[in-house]
CSV table of C-alpha atoms and ligand atoms in Angstrom, one decimal:
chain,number,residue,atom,x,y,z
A,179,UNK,CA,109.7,95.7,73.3
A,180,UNK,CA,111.8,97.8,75.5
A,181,UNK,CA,112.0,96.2,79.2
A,182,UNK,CA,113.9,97.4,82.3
A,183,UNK,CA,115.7,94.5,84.0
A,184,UNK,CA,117.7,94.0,87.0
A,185,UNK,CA,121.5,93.2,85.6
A,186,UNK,CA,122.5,92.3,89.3
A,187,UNK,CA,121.1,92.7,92.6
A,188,UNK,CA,122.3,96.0,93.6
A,189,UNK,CA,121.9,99.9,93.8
A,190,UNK,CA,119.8,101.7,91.3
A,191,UNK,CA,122.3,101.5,88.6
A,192,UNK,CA,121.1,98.0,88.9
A,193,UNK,CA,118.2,98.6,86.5
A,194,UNK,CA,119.0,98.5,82.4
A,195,UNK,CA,116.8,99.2,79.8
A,196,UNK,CA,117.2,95.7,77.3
A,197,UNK,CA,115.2,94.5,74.3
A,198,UNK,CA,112.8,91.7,74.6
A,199,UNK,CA,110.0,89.8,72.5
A,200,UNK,CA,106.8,90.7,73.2
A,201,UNK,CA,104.7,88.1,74.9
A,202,UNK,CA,101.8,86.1,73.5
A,203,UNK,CA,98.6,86.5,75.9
A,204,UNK,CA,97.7,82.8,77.7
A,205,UNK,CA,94.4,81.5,77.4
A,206,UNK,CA,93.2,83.6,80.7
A,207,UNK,CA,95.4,86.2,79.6
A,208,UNK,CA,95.1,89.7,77.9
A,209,UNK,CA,98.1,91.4,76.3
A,210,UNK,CA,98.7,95.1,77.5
A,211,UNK,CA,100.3,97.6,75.3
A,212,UNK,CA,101.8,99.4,78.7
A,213,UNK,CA,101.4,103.0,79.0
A,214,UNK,CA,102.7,103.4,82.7
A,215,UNK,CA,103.4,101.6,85.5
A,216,UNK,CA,103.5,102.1,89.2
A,217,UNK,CA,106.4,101.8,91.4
A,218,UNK,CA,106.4,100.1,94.3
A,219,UNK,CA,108.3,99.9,97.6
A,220,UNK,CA,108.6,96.1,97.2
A,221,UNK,CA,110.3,97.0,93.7
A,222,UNK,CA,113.5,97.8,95.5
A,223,UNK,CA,113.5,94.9,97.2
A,224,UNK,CA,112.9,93.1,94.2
A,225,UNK,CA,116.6,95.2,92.3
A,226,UNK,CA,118.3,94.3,95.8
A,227,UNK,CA,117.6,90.7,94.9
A,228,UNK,CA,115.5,90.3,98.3
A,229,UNK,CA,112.3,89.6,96.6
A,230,UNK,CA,111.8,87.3,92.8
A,231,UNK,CA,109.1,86.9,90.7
A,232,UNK,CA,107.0,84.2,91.8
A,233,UNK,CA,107.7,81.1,89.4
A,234,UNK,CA,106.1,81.7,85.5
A,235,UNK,CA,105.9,85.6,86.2
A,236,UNK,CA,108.4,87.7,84.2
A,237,UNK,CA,111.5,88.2,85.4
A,238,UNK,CA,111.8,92.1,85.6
A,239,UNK,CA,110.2,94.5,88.1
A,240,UNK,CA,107.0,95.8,88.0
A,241,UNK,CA,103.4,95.3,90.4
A,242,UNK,CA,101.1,97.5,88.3
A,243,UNK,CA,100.6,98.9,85.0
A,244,UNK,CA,97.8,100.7,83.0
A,245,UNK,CA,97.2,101.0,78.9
A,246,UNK,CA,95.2,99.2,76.7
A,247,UNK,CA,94.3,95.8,75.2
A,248,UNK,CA,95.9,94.5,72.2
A,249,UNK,CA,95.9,91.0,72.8
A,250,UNK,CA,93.1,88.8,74.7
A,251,UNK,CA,93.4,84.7,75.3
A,252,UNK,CA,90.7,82.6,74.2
A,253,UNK,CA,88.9,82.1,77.5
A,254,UNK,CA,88.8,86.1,78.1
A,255,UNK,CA,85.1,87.5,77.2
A,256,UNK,CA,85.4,90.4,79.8
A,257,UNK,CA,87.7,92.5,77.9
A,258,UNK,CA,88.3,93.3,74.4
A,259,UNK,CA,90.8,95.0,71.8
A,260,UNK,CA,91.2,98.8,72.5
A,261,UNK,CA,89.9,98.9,76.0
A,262,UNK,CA,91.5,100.9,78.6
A,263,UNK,CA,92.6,98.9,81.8
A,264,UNK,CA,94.7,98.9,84.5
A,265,UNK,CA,96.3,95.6,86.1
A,266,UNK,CA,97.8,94.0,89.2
A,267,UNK,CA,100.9,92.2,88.1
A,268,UNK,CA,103.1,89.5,89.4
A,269,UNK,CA,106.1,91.1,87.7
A,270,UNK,CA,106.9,92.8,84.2
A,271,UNK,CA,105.2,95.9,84.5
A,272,UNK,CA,108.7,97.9,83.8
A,273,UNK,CA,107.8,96.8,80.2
A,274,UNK,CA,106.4,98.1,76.9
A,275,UNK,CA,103.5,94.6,76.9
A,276,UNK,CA,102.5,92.4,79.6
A,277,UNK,CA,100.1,89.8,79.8
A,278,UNK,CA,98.1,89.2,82.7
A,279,UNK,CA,95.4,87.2,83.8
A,280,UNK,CA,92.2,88.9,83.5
A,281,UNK,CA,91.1,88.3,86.7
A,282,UNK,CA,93.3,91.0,87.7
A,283,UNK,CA,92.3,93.3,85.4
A,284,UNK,CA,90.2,96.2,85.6
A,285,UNK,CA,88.3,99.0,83.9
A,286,UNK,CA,90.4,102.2,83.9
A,287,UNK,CA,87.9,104.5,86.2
A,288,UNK,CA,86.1,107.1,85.0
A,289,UNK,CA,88.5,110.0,82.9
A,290,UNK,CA,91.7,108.9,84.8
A,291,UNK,CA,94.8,109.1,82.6
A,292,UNK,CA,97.0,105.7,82.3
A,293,UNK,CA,99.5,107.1,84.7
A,294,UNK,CA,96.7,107.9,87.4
A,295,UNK,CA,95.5,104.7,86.6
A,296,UNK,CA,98.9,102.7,86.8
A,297,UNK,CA,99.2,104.7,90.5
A,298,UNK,CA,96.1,102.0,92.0
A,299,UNK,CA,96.0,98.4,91.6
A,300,UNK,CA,98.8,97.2,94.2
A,301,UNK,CA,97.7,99.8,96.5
A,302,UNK,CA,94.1,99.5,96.6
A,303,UNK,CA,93.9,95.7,96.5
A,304,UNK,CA,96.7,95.8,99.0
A,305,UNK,CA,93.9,98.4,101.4
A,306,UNK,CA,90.8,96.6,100.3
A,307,UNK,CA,91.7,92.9,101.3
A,308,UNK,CA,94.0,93.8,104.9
A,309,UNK,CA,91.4,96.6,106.0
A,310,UNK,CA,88.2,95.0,105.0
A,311,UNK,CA,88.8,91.5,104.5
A,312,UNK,CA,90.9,90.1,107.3
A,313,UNK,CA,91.4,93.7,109.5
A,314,UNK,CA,87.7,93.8,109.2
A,315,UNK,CA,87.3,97.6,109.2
A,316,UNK,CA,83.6,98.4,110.4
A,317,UNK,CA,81.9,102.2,109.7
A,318,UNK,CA,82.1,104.4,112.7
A,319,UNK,CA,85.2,102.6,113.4
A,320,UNK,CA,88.7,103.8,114.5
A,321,UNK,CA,92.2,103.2,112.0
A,322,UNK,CA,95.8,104.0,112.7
A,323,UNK,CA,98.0,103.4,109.3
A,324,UNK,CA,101.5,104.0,109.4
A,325,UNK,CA,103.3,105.4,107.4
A,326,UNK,CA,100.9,108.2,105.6
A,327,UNK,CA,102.1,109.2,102.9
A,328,UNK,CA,103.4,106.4,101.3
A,329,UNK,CA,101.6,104.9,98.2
A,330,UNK,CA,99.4,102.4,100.5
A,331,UNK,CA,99.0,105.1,103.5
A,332,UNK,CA,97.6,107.4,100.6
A,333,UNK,CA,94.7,104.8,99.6
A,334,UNK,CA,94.1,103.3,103.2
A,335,UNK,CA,93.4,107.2,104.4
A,336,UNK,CA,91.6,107.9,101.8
A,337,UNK,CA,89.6,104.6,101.3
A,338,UNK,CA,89.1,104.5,105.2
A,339,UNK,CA,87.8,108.0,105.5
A,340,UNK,CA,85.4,107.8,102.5
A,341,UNK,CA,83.7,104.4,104.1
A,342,UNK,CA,83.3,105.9,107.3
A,343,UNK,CA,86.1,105.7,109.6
A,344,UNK,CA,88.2,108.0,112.1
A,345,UNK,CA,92.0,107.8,110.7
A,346,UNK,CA,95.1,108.5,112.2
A,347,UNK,CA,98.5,107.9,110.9
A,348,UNK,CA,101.7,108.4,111.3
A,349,UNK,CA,104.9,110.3,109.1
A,350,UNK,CA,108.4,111.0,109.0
A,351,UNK,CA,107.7,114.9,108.6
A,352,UNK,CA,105.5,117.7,109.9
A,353,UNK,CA,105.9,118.7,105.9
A,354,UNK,CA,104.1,114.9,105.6
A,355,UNK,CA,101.6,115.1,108.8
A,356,UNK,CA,99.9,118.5,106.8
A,357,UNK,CA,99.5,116.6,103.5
A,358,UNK,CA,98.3,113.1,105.6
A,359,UNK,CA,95.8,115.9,107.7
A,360,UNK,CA,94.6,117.4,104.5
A,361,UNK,CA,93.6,114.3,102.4
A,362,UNK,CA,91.5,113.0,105.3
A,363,UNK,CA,93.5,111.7,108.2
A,364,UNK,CA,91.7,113.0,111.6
A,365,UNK,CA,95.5,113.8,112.9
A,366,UNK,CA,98.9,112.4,111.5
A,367,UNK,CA,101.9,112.0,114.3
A,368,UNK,CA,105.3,112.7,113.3
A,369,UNK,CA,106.8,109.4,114.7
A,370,UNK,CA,110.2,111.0,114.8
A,371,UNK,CA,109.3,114.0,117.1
A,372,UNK,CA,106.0,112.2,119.0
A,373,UNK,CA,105.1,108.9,120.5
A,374,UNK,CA,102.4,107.4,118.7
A,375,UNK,CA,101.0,105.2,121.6
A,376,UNK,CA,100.9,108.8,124.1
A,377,UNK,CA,99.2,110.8,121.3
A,378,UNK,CA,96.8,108.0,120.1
A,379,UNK,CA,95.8,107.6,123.8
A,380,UNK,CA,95.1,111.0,123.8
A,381,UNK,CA,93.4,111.3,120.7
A,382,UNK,CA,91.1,108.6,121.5
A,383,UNK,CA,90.7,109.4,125.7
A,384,UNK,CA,92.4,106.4,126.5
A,385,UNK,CA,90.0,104.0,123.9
A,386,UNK,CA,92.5,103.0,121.4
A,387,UNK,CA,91.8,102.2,117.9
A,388,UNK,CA,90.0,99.2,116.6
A,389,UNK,CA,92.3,98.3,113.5
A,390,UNK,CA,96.4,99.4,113.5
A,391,UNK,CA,97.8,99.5,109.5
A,392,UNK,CA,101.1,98.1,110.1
A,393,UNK,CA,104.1,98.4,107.2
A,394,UNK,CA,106.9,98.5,110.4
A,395,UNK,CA,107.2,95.4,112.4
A,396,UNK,CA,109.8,95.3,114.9
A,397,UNK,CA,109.8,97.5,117.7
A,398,UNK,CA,105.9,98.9,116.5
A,399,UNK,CA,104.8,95.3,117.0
A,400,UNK,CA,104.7,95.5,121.0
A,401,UNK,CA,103.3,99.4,120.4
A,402,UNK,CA,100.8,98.5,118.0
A,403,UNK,CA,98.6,96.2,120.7
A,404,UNK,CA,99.1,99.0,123.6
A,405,UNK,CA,97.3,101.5,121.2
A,406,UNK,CA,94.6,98.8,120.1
A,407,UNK,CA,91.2,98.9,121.7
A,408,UNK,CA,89.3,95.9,123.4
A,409,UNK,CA,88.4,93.5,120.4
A,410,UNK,CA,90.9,95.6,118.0
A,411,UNK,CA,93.1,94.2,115.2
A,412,UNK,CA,96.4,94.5,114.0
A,413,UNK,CA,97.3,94.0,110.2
A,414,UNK,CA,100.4,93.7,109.2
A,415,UNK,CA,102.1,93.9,105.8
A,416,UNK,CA,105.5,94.9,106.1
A,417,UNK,CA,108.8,94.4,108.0
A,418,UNK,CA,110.8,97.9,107.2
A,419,UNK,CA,111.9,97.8,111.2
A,420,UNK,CA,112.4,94.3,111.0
A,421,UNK,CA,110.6,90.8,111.3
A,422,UNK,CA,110.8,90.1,114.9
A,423,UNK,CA,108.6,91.9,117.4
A,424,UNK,CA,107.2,91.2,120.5
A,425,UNK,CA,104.0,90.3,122.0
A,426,UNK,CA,102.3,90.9,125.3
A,427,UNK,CA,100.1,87.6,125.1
A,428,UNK,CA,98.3,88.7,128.1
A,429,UNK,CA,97.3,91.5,126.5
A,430,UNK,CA,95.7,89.7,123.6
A,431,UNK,CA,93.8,87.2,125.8
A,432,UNK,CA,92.7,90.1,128.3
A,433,UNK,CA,91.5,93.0,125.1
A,434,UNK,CA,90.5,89.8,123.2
A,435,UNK,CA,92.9,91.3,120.3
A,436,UNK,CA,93.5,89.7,116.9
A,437,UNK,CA,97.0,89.7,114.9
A,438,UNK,CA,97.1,88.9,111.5
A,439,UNK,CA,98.9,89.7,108.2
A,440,UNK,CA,99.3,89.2,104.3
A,441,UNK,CA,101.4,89.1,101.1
A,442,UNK,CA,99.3,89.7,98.1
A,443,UNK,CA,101.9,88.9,95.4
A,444,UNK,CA,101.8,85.1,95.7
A,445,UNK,CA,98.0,84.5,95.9
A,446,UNK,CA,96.3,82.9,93.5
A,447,UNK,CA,94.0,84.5,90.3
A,448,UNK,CA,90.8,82.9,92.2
A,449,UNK,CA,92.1,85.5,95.3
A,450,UNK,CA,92.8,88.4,93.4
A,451,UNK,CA,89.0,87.9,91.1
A,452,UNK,CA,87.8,88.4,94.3
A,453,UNK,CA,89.2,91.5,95.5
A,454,UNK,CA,88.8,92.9,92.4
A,455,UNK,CA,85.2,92.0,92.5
A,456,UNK,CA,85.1,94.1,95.9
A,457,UNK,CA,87.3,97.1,94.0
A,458,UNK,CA,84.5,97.1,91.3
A,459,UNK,CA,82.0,97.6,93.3
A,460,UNK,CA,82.9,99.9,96.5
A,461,UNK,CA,85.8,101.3,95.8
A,462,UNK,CA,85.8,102.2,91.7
A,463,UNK,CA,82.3,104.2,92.2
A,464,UNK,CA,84.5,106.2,94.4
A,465,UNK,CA,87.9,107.2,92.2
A,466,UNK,CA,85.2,107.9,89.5
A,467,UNK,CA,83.3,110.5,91.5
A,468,UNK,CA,86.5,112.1,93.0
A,469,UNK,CA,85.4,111.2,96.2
A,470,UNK,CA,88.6,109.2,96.2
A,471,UNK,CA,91.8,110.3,94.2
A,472,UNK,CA,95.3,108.9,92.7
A,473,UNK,CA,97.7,110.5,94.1
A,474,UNK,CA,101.0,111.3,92.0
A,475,UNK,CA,104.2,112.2,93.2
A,476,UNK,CA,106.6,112.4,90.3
A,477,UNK,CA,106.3,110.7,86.7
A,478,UNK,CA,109.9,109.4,85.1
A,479,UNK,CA,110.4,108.5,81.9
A,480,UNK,CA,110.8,104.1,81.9
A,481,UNK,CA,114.4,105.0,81.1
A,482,UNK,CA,114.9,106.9,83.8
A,483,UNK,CA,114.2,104.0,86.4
A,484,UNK,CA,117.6,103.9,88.3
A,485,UNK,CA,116.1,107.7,89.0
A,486,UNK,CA,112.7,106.8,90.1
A,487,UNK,CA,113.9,104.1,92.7
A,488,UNK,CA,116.7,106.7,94.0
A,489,UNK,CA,114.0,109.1,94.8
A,490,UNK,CA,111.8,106.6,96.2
A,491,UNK,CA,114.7,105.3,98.8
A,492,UNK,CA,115.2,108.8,99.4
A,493,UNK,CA,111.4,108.9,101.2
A,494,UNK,CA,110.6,112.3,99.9
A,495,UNK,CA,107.8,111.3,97.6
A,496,UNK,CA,104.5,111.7,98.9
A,497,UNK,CA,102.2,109.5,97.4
A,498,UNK,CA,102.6,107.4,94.2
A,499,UNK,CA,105.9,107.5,91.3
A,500,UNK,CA,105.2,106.7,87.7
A,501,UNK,CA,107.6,105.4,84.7
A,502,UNK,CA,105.4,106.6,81.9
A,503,UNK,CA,106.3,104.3,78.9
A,504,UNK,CA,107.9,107.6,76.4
B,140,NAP,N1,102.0,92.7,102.2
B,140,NAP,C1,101.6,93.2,101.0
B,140,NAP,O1,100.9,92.5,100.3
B,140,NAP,C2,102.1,94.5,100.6
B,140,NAP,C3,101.6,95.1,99.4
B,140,NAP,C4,102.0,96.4,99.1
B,140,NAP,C5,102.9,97.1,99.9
B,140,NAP,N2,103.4,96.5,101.0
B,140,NAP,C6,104.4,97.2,101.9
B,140,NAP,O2,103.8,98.4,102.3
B,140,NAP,C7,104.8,99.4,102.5
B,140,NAP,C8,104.5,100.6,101.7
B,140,NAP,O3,104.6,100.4,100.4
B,140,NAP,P1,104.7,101.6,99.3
B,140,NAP,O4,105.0,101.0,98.0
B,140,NAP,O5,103.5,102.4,99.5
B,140,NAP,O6,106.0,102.3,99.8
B,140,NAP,P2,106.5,103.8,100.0
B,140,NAP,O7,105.7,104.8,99.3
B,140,NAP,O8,108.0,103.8,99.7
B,140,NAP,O9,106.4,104.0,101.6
B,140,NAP,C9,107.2,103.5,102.6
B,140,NAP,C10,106.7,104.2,103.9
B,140,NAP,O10,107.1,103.6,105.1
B,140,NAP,C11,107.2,104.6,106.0
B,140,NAP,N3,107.9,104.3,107.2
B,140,NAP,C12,109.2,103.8,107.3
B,140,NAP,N4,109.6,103.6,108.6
B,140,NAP,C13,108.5,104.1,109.3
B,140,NAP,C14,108.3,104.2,110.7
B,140,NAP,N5,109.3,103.8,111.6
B,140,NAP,N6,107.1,104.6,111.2
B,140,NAP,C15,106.2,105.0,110.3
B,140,NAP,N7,106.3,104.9,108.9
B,140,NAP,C16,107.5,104.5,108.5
B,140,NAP,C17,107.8,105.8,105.3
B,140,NAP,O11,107.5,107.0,106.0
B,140,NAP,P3,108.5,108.2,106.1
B,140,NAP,O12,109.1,108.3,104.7
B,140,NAP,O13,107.7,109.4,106.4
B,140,NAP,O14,109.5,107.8,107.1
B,140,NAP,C18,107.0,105.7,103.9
B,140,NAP,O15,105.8,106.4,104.0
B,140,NAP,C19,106.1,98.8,102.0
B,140,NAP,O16,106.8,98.3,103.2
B,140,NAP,C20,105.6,97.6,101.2
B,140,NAP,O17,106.6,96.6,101.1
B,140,NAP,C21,103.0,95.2,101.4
């Protein structure tokens, strides 16, 4: 099968396109004849050498991938031959197979193509487990994500909205705060030209939000708990501005705040069954109505890699990229 690989940690050019054997599905396992596959930020982390494959997931990058099953392990029953899925991977979705445990497997929804359907596993089990599992995201509630448009800012706005919250965000662009604003974001602040903490005060006369999205760190940590209401919580999952931040302790004990985080790539199958348990059932019902929707930037062809992860470190994507498997 063709694969992209990193040669060495570097730029873009990093990525080569290299022959490999296809691999044989484990016993948990089904085999997926890739269609497309989603890229994500933590991809170019992966080519700069920052971020392996966890230990017995393939080498190459790759977080997500829709297609179909040619290939199921003997302890599979849910799946069979032919059916169209999508997966969250460890690794190896840059690939023309991958096997996968099928606890992280799911249905394609509804009519979605494979590329639509390769734009939503990391995302959305990203969204699902910070906002409603350990952010605990209530109806009626108040969000703030940062970083809008990204591939997660996409699903955590739209998710967020459709379940019954007020969201705000934040973006690089006024070009970005119109496209947040018109998939469901209440109002998105362009943190270059505003101060989030001022307009969220305003927004919200003076209540704060009760859950703060957070893919920054660094200098948004401090900021994140001034725009938090009493009882709020802050979630993070990313350190773009860096991993140190600081925290008024006072202000925790006095709002009763609560500051947590996640990485979803290490957990465990048993984890990831049950997120995808919660995606089956709140969250799938929506993308097949519409109600919900993937939201694709640009599609490259899997050759065309070094491309895709230029144009995503140039920020100007809005929403999800795709290497479609031509
Ligand atoms: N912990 C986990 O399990 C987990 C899982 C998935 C993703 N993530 C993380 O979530 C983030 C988004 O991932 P993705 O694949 O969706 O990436 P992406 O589409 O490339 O988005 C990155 C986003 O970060 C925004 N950003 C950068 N600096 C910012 C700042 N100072 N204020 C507000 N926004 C800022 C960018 O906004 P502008 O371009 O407008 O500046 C852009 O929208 C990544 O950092 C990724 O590592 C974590």
């Amino acid at each position: 099968m063709r694969v992209v690989e990193v040669r060495q940690p570097g730029g873009p050019e990093a990525l080569v396109l290299a022959e490999r054997p296809v691999p044989a599905p484990g016993d948990d396992e089904v085999l997926i004849q890739v269609a497309a596959a989603g890229l994500n930020r933590a991809d170019i982390l992966q080519r700069r050498g920052h971020y392996p494959s966890p230990p017995g997931a393939p080498p190459n990058p790759g977080l997500e991938a829709a297609g179909s099953v040619v290939g199921v392990g003997r302890n599979v029953s849910e799946f069979s031959i032919g059916d169209k899925v999508c997966a969250l991977l460890q690794g190896g979705g840059y690939s023309g197979y991958c096997a996968v445990n099928a606890a992280q497997v799911l249905p394609i929804p509804g009519t979605l193509s494979p590329i639509e359907a390769a734009s939503l596993p990391e995302t959305y089990f990203t969204v699902w487990s910070n906002l409603y599992e350990f952010g605990a995201l209530q109806r009626g509630e108040t969000l703030l994500v940062h970083g809008g448009s990204s591939g997660i800012g996409i699903s955590a706005i739209q998710l967020a909205r459709a379940l019954g919250s007020t969201v705000f965000t934040t973006v690089g662009s006024d070009d970005k705060a119109r496209f947040c604003e018109q998939l469901g974001a209440q109002r998105a602040i362009n943190y270059k030209t505003q101060d989030f903490v001022a307009e969220i005060a305003a927004l919200t006369d003076k209540q704060g939000v009760n859950v703060v999205l957070d893919m920054v760190g660094g200098s948004y940590v401090a900021r994140n708990l001034q725009v938090l209401a009493t009882e709020g919580r802050l979630v993070m999952i990313a350190t773009q501005g860096g991993a140190k931040g600081e925290i008024d302790v006072l202000r925790i004990m006095q709002q009763r705040l609560k500051v947590t985080g996640s990485t979803l790539r290490t957990r465990d199958a048993v984890f990831k069954r049950q997120i995808k348990e919660k995606l089956l059932a709140h969250v799938w019902p929506l993308l097949v109505d519409g109600t919900i929707k993937p939201v694709i930037d640009k599609v490259f062809p899997l050759n065309d890699a070094a491309a895709a992860h230029a144009y995503m470190e140039s920020s100007a994507h809005k929403g999800k990229i795709i290497l479609e498997m031509v």
